[in-house]
CSV table of C-alpha atoms in Angstrom, one decimal:
chain,number,residue,atom,x,y,z
B,1,GLN,CA,8.6,-15.4,8.6
B,2,VAL,CA,6.1,-12.6,7.7
B,3,GLN,CA,3.2,-12.7,5.3
B,4,LEU,CA,1.4,-9.7,3.8
B,5,VAL,CA,-2.2,-10.2,2.7
B,6,GLU,CA,-4.0,-7.4,0.8
B,7,SER,CA,-7.7,-6.9,0.4
B,8,GLY,CA,-10.1,-4.2,-0.8
B,9,GLY,CA,-9.4,-3.9,-4.5
B,10,GLY,CA,-12.2,-3.9,-7.1
B,11,LEU,CA,-14.1,-1.9,-9.7
B,12,VAL,CA,-15.3,1.6,-8.9
B,13,GLN,CA,-16.5,4.5,-11.0
B,14,ALA,CA,-14.5,7.6,-11.5
B,15,GLY,CA,-14.9,9.9,-8.5
B,16,GLY,CA,-15.5,7.0,-6.2
B,17,SER,CA,-13.6,5.6,-3.2
B,18,LEU,CA,-11.9,2.4,-2.2
B,19,ARG,CA,-10.0,1.3,0.9
B,20,LEU,CA,-7.1,-1.1,0.6
B,21,SER,CA,-5.9,-3.1,3.5
B,22,CYS,CA,-2.6,-4.9,4.1
B,23,ALA,CA,-2.4,-7.2,7.1
B,24,ALA,CA,1.0,-8.4,8.2
B,25,SER,CA,1.3,-11.6,10.2
B,26,GLY,CA,4.3,-13.4,11.7
B,27,SER,CA,6.8,-12.8,14.5
B,28,ILE,CA,6.6,-9.0,14.2
B,29,ILE,CA,7.8,-6.8,17.0
B,30,SER,CA,6.9,-3.5,15.2
B,31,ILE,CA,6.5,-1.8,11.9
B,32,LYS,CA,9.5,-0.1,10.4
B,33,THR,CA,7.8,1.1,7.2
B,34,MET,CA,4.8,0.1,5.2
B,35,GLY,CA,3.9,1.3,1.8
B,36,TRP,CA,1.6,1.0,-1.2
B,37,TRP,CA,3.0,0.7,-4.8
B,38,ARG,CA,1.2,0.3,-8.0
B,39,GLN,CA,2.1,-1.2,-11.4
B,40,PHE,CA,0.6,-0.2,-14.7
B,41,PRO,CA,0.7,-2.7,-17.6
B,42,GLY,CA,4.2,-2.8,-19.0
B,43,LYS,CA,5.6,-0.5,-16.4
B,44,GLN,CA,7.7,-0.8,-13.3
B,45,ARG,CA,6.1,-0.6,-9.9
B,46,GLU,CA,6.0,2.9,-8.5
B,47,LEU,CA,5.6,4.2,-5.0
B,48,VAL,CA,2.1,5.6,-4.2
B,49,ALA,CA,2.5,6.2,-0.5
B,50,GLU,CA,4.6,5.2,2.5
B,51,ILE,CA,4.4,5.5,6.2
B,52,THR,CA,6.9,4.9,8.9
B,53,GLY,CA,6.2,3.2,12.3
B,54,ALA,CA,6.4,6.7,13.8
B,55,GLY,CA,3.7,7.9,11.4
B,56,THR,CA,5.7,10.0,8.9
B,57,THR,CA,4.0,9.8,5.5
B,58,THR,CA,5.2,10.3,1.9
B,59,TYR,CA,3.0,10.5,-1.1
B,60,ASP,CA,3.5,10.6,-4.9
B,61,ASP,CA,2.4,13.9,-6.3
B,62,SER,CA,-0.3,12.3,-8.4
B,63,VAL,CA,-2.2,11.1,-5.3
B,64,LYS,CA,-1.6,13.9,-2.8
B,65,GLY,CA,-4.9,15.2,-1.4
B,66,ARG,CA,-6.8,12.1,-2.7
B,67,PHE,CA,-5.1,9.1,-1.0
B,68,THR,CA,-4.4,8.7,2.6
B,69,ILE,CA,-2.1,6.0,4.1
B,70,SER,CA,-2.5,4.9,7.7
B,71,THR,CA,-1.6,2.0,10.0
B,72,ASP,CA,-3.0,0.2,12.9
B,73,ASN,CA,0.3,-0.6,14.7
B,74,ALA,CA,-1.4,-3.0,17.2
B,75,GLU,CA,-2.7,-5.1,14.3
B,76,ASN,CA,0.3,-4.6,12.0
B,77,THR,CA,-2.0,-3.5,9.2
B,78,ALA,CA,-1.7,-0.7,6.7
B,79,TYR,CA,-4.6,1.0,4.9
B,80,LEU,CA,-4.8,3.1,1.8
B,81,GLN,CA,-7.9,5.2,1.6
B,82,MET,CA,-8.4,6.2,-2.0
B,83,SER,CA,-10.9,9.0,-2.9
B,84,SER,CA,-11.7,11.0,-6.0
B,85,LEU,CA,-10.4,8.0,-8.0
B,86,LYS,CA,-9.5,8.6,-11.7
B,87,PRO,CA,-9.3,6.1,-14.6
B,88,GLU,CA,-5.6,6.7,-14.6
B,89,ASP,CA,-5.4,5.2,-11.1
B,90,THR,CA,-6.2,1.8,-12.6
B,91,ALA,CA,-3.4,-0.6,-11.7
B,92,VAL,CA,-2.4,-3.5,-9.6
B,93,TYR,CA,-1.6,-2.2,-6.1
B,94,TYR,CA,1.0,-3.9,-4.0
B,95,CYS,CA,1.7,-3.6,-0.3
B,96,ASN,CA,5.2,-3.5,0.9
B,97,GLY,CA,6.6,-3.6,4.4
B,98,GLU,CA,9.7,-3.8,6.5
B,99,PHE,CA,9.3,-5.0,10.1
B,100,PHE,CA,11.4,-5.5,13.2
B,101,LEU,CA,11.5,-9.1,14.2
B,102,GLY,CA,13.6,-8.8,17.3
B,103,ALA,CA,17.2,-9.6,18.0
B,104,GLY,CA,18.1,-6.8,15.6
B,105,SER,CA,16.7,-8.5,12.6
B,106,THR,CA,14.2,-7.2,10.0
B,107,TRP,CA,12.1,-8.6,7.3
B,108,TRP,CA,11.1,-6.9,4.0
B,109,GLY,CA,8.7,-8.1,1.4
B,110,TRP,CA,5.7,-7.7,-0.8
B,111,GLY,CA,2.0,-8.7,-0.8
B,112,GLN,CA,0.4,-10.5,-3.6
B,113,GLY,CA,-1.2,-7.5,-5.2
B,114,THR,CA,-4.8,-6.4,-5.7
B,115,GLN,CA,-6.4,-5.0,-8.9
B,116,VAL,CA,-8.0,-1.6,-8.7
B,117,THR,CA,-10.0,-0.6,-11.8
B,118,VAL,CA,-11.6,2.8,-12.2
B,119,SER,CA,-14.2,3.2,-14.9
B,120,SER,CA,-14.9,6.5,-16.6
C-alpha cells in the first residue's frame, strides 16, 4: 500500500554534510510520524530522529545539534540533514514511517536502507 524509497547516502569526509531523503508513495492521506534509524554492524537499529505530522521532533543525544529532520507534508517526504559528520556516524540508515490511509486505517513500515560512510 505504501512504499518508502530512500536516497542521499554515500561517502563523505569527517566534518562534511549529507542529506538523506525518504519519499513515501501510495494511498496516503497524511503523515503520522516519520523517522530515521541507523544500524551499526552487529547491532540493533537505533532511533536517530523522528518527526510527527504536526512537526514535533525527537533526536538521539548523539546527533543533537548536528542532524535536522524535516518533512515536506505535501510530498510525503522526510529529510535528514546531517552536518559535522563523524566516523562513528557510519551506518546503514533506514527510513521509517506511519501514515494515515483513510477510513481510520494506518500503515507502518521501513525503507530499504542507505549506507552512510564517514571517513576520518
